[in-house]
Amino acid sequence: MSTPFPFTAVVGQDDLRLALLLNAVSPAVGGVLVRGEKGTAKSTAVRALSALMPALDVVTGCRFSCDPGSPDPACPDGPHEPGAFETRPARMVELPVGASEDRLVGALDIERALAEGVKAFEPGLLADAHRGILYVDEVNLLHDHLVDLLLDAAAMGASYVEREGVSVRHAARFLLVGTMNPEEGELRPQLLDRFGLTVEVAASREPDQRVEVVRRRLAYDDDPDAFAARWADEEGAVRRRIVAARELLPSVRLGDGALRQIAATCAAFEVDGMRADIVMARTAVALAAWAGRTDVLAEDVRQAALLALPHRRRRNPFDAPGLDEDKLDETLEQFGGQDDEDPDPNPDGPGGGDGGEPPRSDGDGPRGEDDARSEPGEGAEGPGNAADGTPQEGGSGAGERSAAPAAEPFRTKVLSVPGIGEGAAGRRSRARTEHGRTTGARRPRGTLTKLHLAATVTAAAPHQRERGRTGRGLVVRRDDLRQATREGREGNLVLFVVDASGSMAARQRMGAVKGAVLSLLLDAYQRRDKVGLVTFRGTSADVALPPTSSVDAAAVRLESLPTGGRTPLAAGLLRAHDVLRVERLRDPARRALVVVVTDGRATGGPEPVALAGRAARLFAAEGIASVVVDCESGPVRLGLAGRLAGELGGTAVTLEELRADSIAGLVRDVQGTSRRTA
């Protein structure tokens, strides 16, 4: 086993280290979600924490790591004989993004359960992680149903596996840590709320600190064992401090004054539900224990708020997480000093002396030095666009106007791809999935995951006499087993092709268009789609955003989109076709929905209308689902967008018809024939 990078050798990242240590002290805090750009030591710090966790006593031979002092009475390997135990390090279990449900929660042998009536259970990763650390890298890319199972187990401290009435339960208490790069997409707000704490990390902009990061990493790569040995004393000190804080934790007093500050803070920031209050209380108690105190102080409440609230106050997916610290300080001051007893404050506090932050290492910068950094994607310009909207190399030429603000977004109709796909789980179009309503049965290909009981019994029934059945039980063989086929919903690639030419440039009109696209982006976020953005104006088309799961990145590009110049409609369609061709190679199972936002005009170059028609017929020939959002306005309408929709083999909707409350109906299947239909 390779030597992990020492936790105390991580340069900077004070909030990250503190959040991890608080969960090591009190797993009831609820885990940590680490958000940040790539290359910021997220995974390194998490893996390093496992070496600091105290060793465990476990029942000998128990696959579920039962504590010999209080074994789980419902343990599938129980009942356990008293006295037999062994000591081993706490485990850190990694959950791969592509893991199956059975790999996570475990699997039952359905054949033995039906034929022999025994519960033959193969434990999953939740069992392996019991009393240790469960680490999910790129948690935002994990399938939603797996995240639900994961967070349910973390909240209940147990995992339940059920297959056709046969169930197994085992304890599953672990420190849950997830890491993610927001540029690759966000978690749903409901799932964000289930993580106890969150921290934002970014690379330091201080040259000295960056030099120290490189120096330590090179030294570790040259000789991991020697590097770890140089940090052994610091690692041992933190390990002992975790043990001491765990022992002190039950003695920490959370007074009425601190509770009042916690409740007032959550109310002031309009946090939904009560989970934030509970997490803040547990975090403040853990902070006091980590500082070696038995009383929770206002500074503990403040730090707990900074860790527990930012991800809970996002009102929509395009809001960046964060907390107004001036408002926080005002709230704490207003509701402070109301305890019945005035605890004896520790002058060092959680930020100094032996009761402070995790041990600083040489080269660590001041706490919070990166607080002023930009969110990923902030200030980003579309290709060829400067911040002031002036054209750059390859730009659109004269007549360009600055970006118009988007109108207020609204709830849109559900635009779905026809047919039945087999893409990634989502909430837009019909698809064959592992979860959903049962539509039939088939012979299993590989491991049986979802048994179709009626079909299995039907397959086995004709052979009972020849198999020598004498009793009441059904004689079932592997060839009789039938896998249930299920239909659910998939996420699609929604590729926006937006006309940014002069014909769309009236600010009020372009604001309405941007509001409509923003509304569709919000719908794509909720339906777990990938999105891309192609814009065309002047003489060319640009890929403003390649296909990504980061819907908020698309919103940033849209907001800064200037307009002006001619209308190269054919160029926009051909560029979109190229994007789809490349994406089809990367993700062949994900079906595409092309949304063309235009008034249908085509100008510039020889025969622009004929060229646009030929480009549109490429989509129709390949059966790519498409919809044209008709932005034409005024008393005289030419109907060019409807004609374009016909060439695409798709559907045309006006901006007004796009609204979900429009009388045209709530659900609309896009015309066109998918290449992967039933």
XYZ file of C-alpha atoms in Angstrom:
678
model
C 0.000 0.000 0.000
C 1.453 3.389 -0.986
C 2.320 5.935 1.695
C -0.279 8.745 1.736
C 0.767 12.386 1.632
C 0.833 13.636 5.258
C -2.206 15.660 6.285
C -0.117 18.216 8.164
C 2.098 18.752 5.096
C -0.790 20.140 3.022
C 0.005 23.815 2.418
C -2.792 26.266 3.227
C -6.408 25.123 2.691
C -7.188 25.850 6.351
C -10.972 25.651 5.971
C -10.719 22.304 4.211
C -8.489 20.810 6.869
C -10.607 22.201 9.693
C -13.850 20.830 8.231
C -12.322 17.373 7.814
C -10.953 17.379 11.351
C -14.282 18.476 12.845
C -15.968 15.503 11.184
C -13.230 13.228 12.490
C -14.000 14.544 15.979
C -17.790 14.316 15.549
C -19.083 12.248 12.598
C -22.592 13.423 13.568
C -21.738 16.748 11.894
C -22.737 15.050 8.653
C -19.735 15.010 6.356
C -18.016 17.528 4.106
C -18.599 18.640 0.529
C -15.413 20.101 -0.955
C -15.976 22.376 -3.956
C -13.139 23.744 -6.001
C -11.143 23.913 -9.168
C -8.926 21.043 -10.253
C -5.473 20.681 -8.705
C -6.269 22.166 -5.285
C -5.376 19.179 -3.040
C -8.996 18.131 -2.480
C -8.354 14.416 -2.919
C -4.915 14.606 -1.307
C -6.291 16.072 1.916
C -9.136 13.559 2.129
C -6.864 10.558 1.596
C -4.378 11.977 4.107
C -7.070 12.207 6.789
C -7.487 8.418 6.917
C -4.000 8.040 8.412
C -5.036 10.292 11.332
C -8.168 8.368 12.274
C -7.803 6.342 15.507
C -7.496 2.565 15.146
C -10.625 0.437 15.641
C -11.457 -2.681 17.615
C -13.608 -4.943 15.418
C -15.191 -8.344 15.947
C -12.957 -11.014 14.444
C -14.300 -12.268 11.126
C -17.177 -9.765 10.927
C -17.515 -8.347 7.411
C -19.400 -5.336 8.819
C -16.763 -4.116 11.318
C -18.942 -4.523 14.404
C -17.670 -2.937 17.612
C -16.929 -5.776 20.094
C -18.077 -3.496 22.931
C -21.545 -3.038 21.400
C -22.034 -5.328 18.392
C -24.962 -4.696 16.074
C -27.734 -7.133 17.115
C -29.031 -7.150 13.517
C -25.627 -7.776 11.927
C -25.974 -10.305 9.053
C -22.828 -12.054 10.347
C -24.178 -12.191 13.916
C -24.822 -13.070 16.601
C -21.244 -12.543 17.693
C -19.503 -14.428 20.476
C -18.076 -12.077 23.134
C -14.338 -11.638 23.494
C -12.997 -12.273 19.987
C -11.769 -9.038 18.424
C -8.881 -7.518 16.510
C -7.510 -3.986 16.115
C -7.033 -2.453 12.676
C -6.737 1.027 11.122
C -9.888 2.861 10.093
C -10.649 2.299 6.414
C -11.053 4.874 3.707
C -13.346 3.490 1.003
C -13.624 5.238 -2.377
C -16.871 5.114 -4.335
C -16.221 5.247 -8.098
C -18.482 7.468 -10.197
C -19.505 4.501 -12.343
C -20.395 2.201 -9.430
C -23.623 0.204 -9.571
C -26.278 0.142 -6.874
C -25.278 -3.403 -5.914
C -21.648 -2.338 -5.548
C -22.708 0.435 -3.176
C -25.245 -1.279 -0.924
C -24.438 -4.944 -1.530
C -26.250 -7.711 -3.360
C -28.540 -10.599 -2.452
C -28.294 -13.970 -4.170
C -31.889 -14.087 -5.422
C -31.551 -17.638 -6.742
C -30.610 -19.020 -3.310
C -33.207 -16.839 -1.609
C -35.998 -18.302 -3.803
C -34.798 -21.897 -3.936
C -33.282 -22.344 -0.455
C -34.856 -19.556 1.580
C -31.470 -18.268 2.816
C -30.193 -14.703 2.855
C -26.886 -14.986 1.010
C -25.615 -11.400 1.111
C -22.478 -9.953 -0.442
C -21.618 -6.690 1.368
C -21.067 -3.490 -0.596
C -18.998 -0.375 -0.094
C -21.297 0.970 2.631
C -20.438 -2.065 4.764
C -16.724 -1.634 4.061
C -16.896 2.030 5.113
C -18.679 1.392 8.444
C -16.790 3.225 11.229
C -14.393 4.697 8.655
C -14.392 7.200 5.779
C -16.436 6.996 2.584
C -14.938 9.214 -0.089
C -16.798 10.134 -3.283
C -14.669 11.990 -5.814
C -16.676 13.967 -8.398
C -19.840 13.447 -6.369
C -21.728 15.787 -8.708
C -21.252 13.243 -11.520
C -22.655 10.350 -9.467
C -26.099 9.104 -10.495
C -28.837 10.745 -8.449
C -30.312 7.491 -7.131
C -26.868 6.452 -5.824
C -26.440 9.810 -4.086
C -29.890 9.353 -2.515
C -28.947 5.889 -1.215
C -25.629 7.176 0.039
C -27.055 10.130 1.929
C -29.952 8.104 3.353
C -27.478 5.614 4.798
C -25.339 8.435 6.193
C -28.394 10.039 7.851
C -29.842 6.792 9.306
C -26.566 5.065 10.136
C -27.808 1.901 8.430
C -28.170 0.412 4.969
C -31.185 -1.589 3.780
C -31.064 -3.951 0.803
C -34.394 -5.269 -0.454
C -35.090 -7.577 -3.374
C -38.609 -8.907 -3.940
C -39.513 -9.027 -0.250
C -36.140 -10.363 0.916
C -34.305 -7.735 2.958
C -31.014 -7.322 4.801
C -30.061 -4.487 7.148
C -26.633 -3.623 8.521
C -25.036 -0.689 10.321
C -23.379 1.954 8.102
C -21.969 4.878 10.052
C -19.125 6.672 8.333
C -17.525 10.029 7.704
C -18.846 11.081 4.307
C -16.622 13.287 2.148
C -17.487 14.377 -1.378
C -15.395 16.473 -3.724
C -16.512 18.229 -6.892
C -15.488 20.765 -9.514
C -18.448 23.167 -9.998
C -17.428 23.663 -13.623
C -18.651 20.110 -14.295
C -22.147 20.678 -12.904
C -23.906 21.196 -9.592
C -25.628 18.922 -7.138
C -29.366 19.309 -6.641
C -30.201 21.667 -3.739
C -31.842 18.767 -1.862
C -28.583 16.825 -2.010
C -26.446 19.834 -1.138
C -28.470 20.236 2.035
C -27.657 16.682 3.129
C -23.941 17.405 3.460
C -23.169 18.835 6.863
C -20.405 21.250 5.880
C -19.051 22.683 2.668
C -15.799 24.427 1.853
C -14.618 26.271 -1.244
C -10.994 25.695 -2.200
C -8.779 27.396 -4.754
C -5.095 27.523 -5.509
C -3.224 30.240 -3.660
C -2.223 33.330 -5.616
C 0.770 33.896 -3.311
C 4.023 32.946 -5.109
C 5.747 31.844 -1.884
C 2.938 29.470 -1.022
C 2.842 28.030 -4.532
C 6.608 27.470 -4.373
C 6.182 25.572 -1.108
C 3.438 23.400 -2.614
C 5.718 22.394 -5.491
C 8.705 21.825 -3.201
C 6.790 19.482 -0.912
C 5.150 17.577 -3.735
C 8.487 16.952 -5.461
C 10.032 15.798 -2.184
C 7.129 13.412 -1.593
C 7.317 11.988 -5.122
C 11.079 11.390 -4.777
C 10.770 9.387 -1.532
C 7.266 9.081 0.012
C 8.453 7.162 3.091
C 11.214 9.621 3.953
C 8.895 12.587 3.409
C 6.222 11.041 5.651
C 8.833 10.345 8.327
C 9.726 14.059 8.456
C 6.104 14.837 9.307
C 5.550 11.949 11.713
C 5.669 14.116 14.858
C 3.086 16.582 13.517
C 0.866 13.716 12.363
C 1.075 12.088 15.786
C 0.168 15.359 17.523
C -2.968 15.804 15.410
C -3.944 12.151 15.899
C -3.698 12.531 19.686
C -5.660 15.782 19.530
C -8.502 14.076 17.645
C -8.683 11.391 20.346
C -8.690 14.023 23.099
C -11.405 16.048 21.371
C -13.576 12.946 20.959
C -13.271 12.232 24.661
C -14.098 15.855 25.551
C -17.044 16.097 23.151
C -19.760 14.729 25.540
C -18.743 17.326 28.156
C -19.109 20.380 25.916
C -21.978 22.662 26.967
C -24.097 24.328 24.299
C -25.738 27.147 26.235
C -29.027 28.886 25.512
C -27.180 31.977 24.291
C -25.263 30.019 21.647
C -28.442 28.201 20.616
C -30.214 31.529 20.255
C -27.398 32.822 18.045
C -27.586 29.675 15.893
C -31.344 29.951 15.427
C -31.173 33.708 14.726
C -28.405 33.218 12.156
C -30.310 30.524 10.252
C -33.429 32.676 10.303
C -31.552 35.804 9.179
C -30.156 34.001 6.135
C -33.567 32.465 5.313
C -32.282 28.888 5.312
C -34.994 26.334 4.525
C -35.830 23.650 7.079
C -34.163 22.875 10.406
C -31.185 20.781 9.275
C -28.947 23.857 9.158
C -29.671 24.689 12.822
C -28.856 21.144 13.909
C -25.664 20.960 11.850
C -24.522 24.359 13.133
C -25.085 23.242 16.716
C -23.098 20.018 16.231
C -20.328 21.885 14.431
C -20.050 24.519 17.145
C -19.783 21.786 19.781
C -17.095 20.012 17.750
C -15.194 23.307 17.371
C -15.207 23.816 21.130
C -13.988 20.252 21.710
C -11.271 20.691 19.074
C -10.191 23.871 20.887
C -10.047 21.985 24.205
C -12.961 23.870 25.775
C -16.181 22.728 27.414
C -18.210 25.814 26.461
C -19.359 26.967 23.028
C -18.412 30.583 22.325
C -19.714 33.088 19.792
C -16.606 32.544 17.653
C -17.517 28.840 17.425
C -20.998 29.775 16.226
C -19.513 32.160 13.656
C -17.126 29.563 12.274
C -19.899 26.953 12.235
C -22.069 29.313 10.175
C -19.291 29.869 7.634
C -18.981 26.111 7.153
C -22.614 25.004 7.399
C -24.681 27.720 5.694
C -23.196 28.847 2.333
C -24.439 25.854 0.330
C -27.868 25.973 1.991
C -28.823 29.502 1.014
C -28.661 29.143 -2.778
C -32.030 30.203 -4.136
C -31.472 28.916 -7.692
C -28.712 26.988 -9.497
C -27.170 30.165 -10.933
C -26.511 31.711 -7.512
C -22.951 31.321 -6.267
C -22.704 29.943 -2.728
C -21.481 32.380 -0.127
C -22.304 34.248 3.058
C -22.419 37.964 3.851
C -19.991 38.096 6.782
C -21.008 41.634 7.811
C -24.619 40.469 8.143
C -23.412 37.421 10.071
C -21.461 39.563 12.531
C -24.439 41.903 13.039
C -26.727 38.962 13.788
C -24.298 37.388 16.248
C -23.779 40.721 18.017
C -27.515 41.389 18.215
C -28.275 38.011 19.777
C -25.067 37.547 21.751
C -24.458 37.767 25.464
C -27.823 36.308 26.512
C -26.627 33.149 28.285
C -27.693 32.484 31.842
C -24.067 31.886 32.755
C -21.057 33.649 31.309
C -18.609 30.904 30.400
C -14.949 31.429 31.099
C -13.598 32.295 27.629
C -10.360 30.840 26.383
C -8.267 33.817 25.223
C -6.669 31.682 22.533
C -10.026 30.639 21.003
C -10.336 28.130 18.240
C -7.912 30.121 16.135
C -4.922 30.257 18.452
C -2.768 28.355 20.925
C -3.370 24.664 21.467
C -7.068 25.140 20.853
C -6.847 26.661 17.406
C -6.728 25.707 13.784
C -5.088 22.538 12.588
C -1.319 22.766 13.030
C 0.108 25.203 10.508
C 3.006 24.036 8.410
C 5.846 26.103 7.024
C 4.645 28.048 4.036
C 1.007 28.230 5.159
C -0.537 31.557 4.223
C -2.912 33.623 6.360
C -6.375 32.222 6.838
C -8.918 33.410 4.278
C -6.363 34.886 1.872
C -8.281 33.441 -1.077
C -11.668 34.733 0.072
C -11.667 37.404 -2.616
C -11.197 34.934 -5.441
C -13.708 34.690 -8.258
C -16.164 31.863 -8.575
C -15.361 29.459 -11.388
C -16.683 30.983 -14.583
C -17.060 34.516 -13.180
C -16.209 37.187 -15.675
C -15.803 34.645 -18.460
C -16.317 35.944 -21.935
C -17.667 34.100 -24.923
C -15.084 33.260 -27.608
C -14.140 36.379 -29.504
C -15.858 38.739 -27.047
C -14.200 41.250 -24.779
C -15.791 42.326 -21.513
C -17.020 45.566 -23.057
C -18.628 43.776 -25.991
C -16.113 44.932 -28.607
C -15.196 42.445 -31.317
C -11.895 40.594 -31.086
C -10.070 38.590 -33.713
C -12.654 36.585 -35.633
C -15.437 38.767 -34.243
C -18.599 39.870 -35.934
C -17.594 43.262 -37.266
C -19.342 46.614 -37.178
C -22.745 47.229 -35.717
C -22.133 45.184 -32.574
C -24.004 46.183 -29.421
C -23.182 45.575 -25.773
C -24.806 42.670 -23.950
C -28.449 43.162 -22.967
C -29.551 41.872 -19.530
C -31.780 38.810 -19.465
C -35.454 39.127 -18.619
C -36.879 37.301 -15.612
C -36.844 33.516 -16.212
C -40.087 31.531 -16.174
C -41.225 27.913 -16.009
C -41.098 26.362 -19.461
C -42.877 23.537 -21.201
C -41.220 20.141 -21.085
C -39.510 19.606 -24.444
C -38.658 15.911 -24.826
C -36.962 13.732 -27.403
C -39.318 11.168 -28.997
C -38.801 7.413 -28.747
C -37.051 5.475 -25.999
C -33.361 5.992 -25.300
C -30.770 4.327 -23.103
C -28.796 7.340 -21.916
C -27.758 8.606 -18.499
C -30.469 8.801 -15.867
C -32.292 12.117 -15.826
C -35.760 13.630 -15.965
C -36.455 14.626 -19.565
C -37.128 11.859 -22.142
C -38.320 8.272 -21.967
C -35.554 5.699 -21.573
C -34.792 2.151 -20.518
C -33.272 2.511 -17.061
C -32.474 0.540 -13.915
C -35.120 2.512 -12.048
C -38.667 3.261 -13.094
C -41.860 1.387 -13.846
C -41.604 -2.249 -14.906
C -42.553 -2.771 -18.555
C -41.516 -6.378 -19.206
C -38.947 -9.089 -18.590
C -35.933 -10.632 -20.306
C -33.141 -13.076 -19.601
C -30.425 -11.378 -17.555
C -27.242 -10.291 -19.303
C -24.636 -10.834 -16.599
C -25.561 -10.355 -12.926
C -29.273 -10.260 -12.099
C -30.120 -6.900 -10.527
C -33.904 -6.473 -10.766
C -35.868 -9.730 -10.540
C -39.187 -10.036 -12.391
C -40.825 -12.487 -10.008
C -43.909 -13.352 -12.056
C -41.864 -14.033 -15.190
C -39.401 -16.164 -13.190
C -42.189 -18.295 -11.699
C -43.804 -18.626 -15.142
C -40.511 -19.830 -16.614
C -39.897 -22.353 -13.820
C -43.441 -23.731 -13.440
C -43.541 -26.086 -16.514
C -40.402 -27.929 -15.365
C -41.326 -28.824 -11.787
C -42.258 -32.471 -12.434
C -39.118 -33.278 -14.432
C -37.012 -31.598 -11.736
C -38.469 -33.966 -9.153
C -40.383 -31.432 -7.087
C -42.058 -33.160 -4.136
C -42.708 -30.443 -1.578
C -44.369 -27.065 -1.652
C -41.243 -25.137 -2.600
C -40.598 -24.108 -6.194
C -37.503 -25.637 -7.811
C -35.779 -22.665 -9.471
C -32.678 -22.833 -11.642
C -30.554 -20.037 -13.011
C -32.050 -20.356 -16.497
C -35.469 -19.525 -15.026
C -34.446 -16.133 -13.661
C -35.824 -13.129 -15.499
C -34.566 -9.565 -15.336
C -37.225 -6.848 -15.103
C -37.039 -4.261 -17.867
C -37.912 -0.801 -16.637
C -38.744 2.505 -18.171
C -37.801 5.798 -16.604
C -36.363 9.092 -17.775
C -32.997 10.078 -19.188
C -31.044 13.294 -19.397
C -30.275 14.635 -22.846
C -27.736 16.925 -24.454
C -29.567 20.212 -24.969
C -27.594 22.230 -27.506
C -28.653 25.871 -27.796
C -28.005 27.585 -31.132
C -28.607 31.296 -30.491
C -28.935 34.011 -33.131
C -26.957 37.041 -31.870
C -27.119 39.033 -35.117
C -28.326 42.556 -35.693
C -31.873 41.404 -36.453
C -32.097 40.276 -32.820
C -30.270 43.253 -31.364
C -33.098 45.399 -29.958
C -32.337 45.407 -26.230
C -35.884 44.677 -25.094
C -36.179 41.859 -27.601
C -32.786 40.345 -26.840
C -33.539 40.579 -23.125
C -36.680 38.515 -23.690
C -34.710 35.993 -25.767
C -32.044 35.660 -23.068
C -34.756 35.259 -20.447
C -36.269 32.417 -22.483
C -32.904 30.658 -22.902
C -32.163 31.170 -19.200
C -35.528 29.563 -18.429
C -34.658 26.592 -20.623
C -31.262 26.340 -18.907
C -32.981 26.231 -15.526
C -35.230 23.475 -16.859
C -32.143 21.607 -18.149
C -30.546 21.847 -14.694
C -33.618 20.372 -13.044
C -33.788 17.556 -15.612
C -30.079 16.642 -15.283
C -29.163 17.457 -18.875
C -25.854 18.368 -20.395
C -25.942 21.709 -22.195
C -23.931 23.446 -24.892
C -24.135 26.889 -26.466
C -23.421 27.891 -30.083
C -23.879 31.524 -31.146
C -23.796 33.028 -34.638
C -23.504 36.607 -35.885
C -21.471 38.624 -38.386
C -19.662 36.156 -40.621
C -19.181 33.126 -38.346
C -20.458 30.926 -35.554
C -18.711 30.220 -32.245
C -18.967 27.457 -29.675
C -19.528 29.702 -26.677
C -19.674 26.664 -24.389
C -18.813 23.059 -25.315
C -21.248 20.433 -23.956
C -20.998 20.363 -20.183
C -22.993 19.498 -17.087
C -22.328 22.986 -15.706
C -25.568 24.794 -16.506
C -24.480 27.866 -14.574
C -21.447 28.220 -16.874
C -23.853 28.415 -19.808
C -25.837 31.099 -17.967
C -22.660 33.173 -17.499
C -21.798 32.923 -21.211
C -25.352 33.875 -22.149
C -25.409 36.908 -19.885
C -22.279 38.399 -21.495
C -23.413 37.714 -25.082
C -23.283 40.866 -27.278
C -25.237 41.225 -30.520
C -24.814 42.789 -33.924
C -23.851 42.146 -37.532
C -25.323 39.872 -40.201
C -27.138 36.569 -39.684
C -25.007 33.562 -40.781
C -27.708 30.992 -39.966
C -26.059 28.238 -42.037
C -22.772 28.704 -40.172
C -24.562 28.363 -36.829
C -26.320 25.155 -37.870
C -23.160 23.611 -39.343
C -21.162 24.431 -36.215
C -23.883 22.842 -34.085
C -23.820 19.753 -36.308
C -20.046 19.445 -35.767
C -20.493 19.749 -31.995
C -23.071 16.944 -32.029
C -20.840 14.724 -34.181
C -17.940 15.001 -31.727
C -20.186 14.576 -28.685
C -21.749 11.452 -30.235
C -18.305 9.842 -30.253
C -17.731 10.758 -26.600
C -21.155 9.793 -25.276
C -23.033 7.713 -27.879
C -25.924 6.791 -25.570
C -26.939 10.390 -24.808
C -29.531 11.676 -27.266
C -29.503 15.298 -28.346
C -32.138 18.017 -28.439
C -31.197 21.059 -30.537
C -32.892 24.334 -29.567
C -32.467 27.015 -32.258
C -33.324 30.500 -30.979
C -33.846 32.795 -33.977
C -36.296 34.840 -36.022
C -35.450 32.630 -39.018
C -33.677 35.288 -41.092
C -30.492 34.366 -42.971
C -28.217 37.056 -44.478
C -24.608 37.417 -45.568
C -22.716 35.542 -48.240
C -24.060 33.992 -51.456
C -27.493 32.326 -51.254
C -27.756 32.443 -47.432
C -31.318 31.096 -47.322
C -30.520 28.095 -49.540
C -27.373 27.323 -47.519
C -29.350 27.449 -44.273
C -31.932 25.064 -45.735
C -29.278 22.539 -46.755
C -27.650 22.748 -43.312
C -31.023 22.228 -41.615
C -31.763 19.132 -43.708
C -28.624 17.471 -42.290
C -30.363 17.374 -38.882
C -33.543 15.969 -40.409
C -31.632 13.277 -42.305
C -29.922 12.066 -39.109
C -33.119 12.124 -37.067
C -31.822 14.720 -34.581
C -34.674 16.102 -32.479
C -34.970 19.878 -32.757
C -37.151 22.804 -31.771
C -37.053 26.365 -33.097
C -37.926 29.138 -30.655
C -39.467 31.753 -32.934
C -38.312 35.224 -31.860
C -40.017 37.149 -34.664
C -42.020 40.107 -33.411
C -44.118 42.910 -34.816
C -47.472 43.090 -36.613
C -46.079 41.660 -39.875
C -44.527 38.219 -39.538
C -42.792 36.301 -42.306
C -42.984 32.848 -40.704
C -39.305 32.128 -41.455
C -38.733 30.308 -38.155
C -41.596 27.909 -38.896
C -40.108 27.234 -42.328
C -36.721 26.522 -40.693
C -38.379 24.096 -38.262
C -39.836 22.236 -41.229
C -36.397 21.936 -42.845
C -34.989 20.633 -39.545
C -37.816 18.117 -39.220
C -38.628 19.706 -35.875
C -41.146 21.931 -34.126
C -41.530 25.706 -33.878
C -42.755 27.491 -30.731
C -43.072 31.188 -30.032
C -41.653 32.792 -26.908
C -45.152 32.977 -25.473
C -45.929 29.328 -26.269
C -42.746 28.308 -24.478
C -44.253 29.225 -21.120
C -45.631 26.293 -19.143
C -48.843 28.177 -18.370
C -49.541 28.743 -22.061
C -52.828 27.320 -23.337
C -50.882 25.323 -25.949
C -50.336 22.573 -23.342
C -47.811 21.560 -20.707
C -45.800 18.822 -22.453
C -44.566 18.868 -26.020
C -42.615 16.145 -27.794
C -40.191 17.541 -30.309
C -40.808 16.297 -33.818
C -38.133 14.235 -35.509
C -37.061 10.624 -35.465
C -34.318 9.578 -33.083
C -31.768 7.065 -34.276
C -32.148 5.233 -30.971
C -35.914 4.911 -30.757
C -37.802 1.792 -29.819
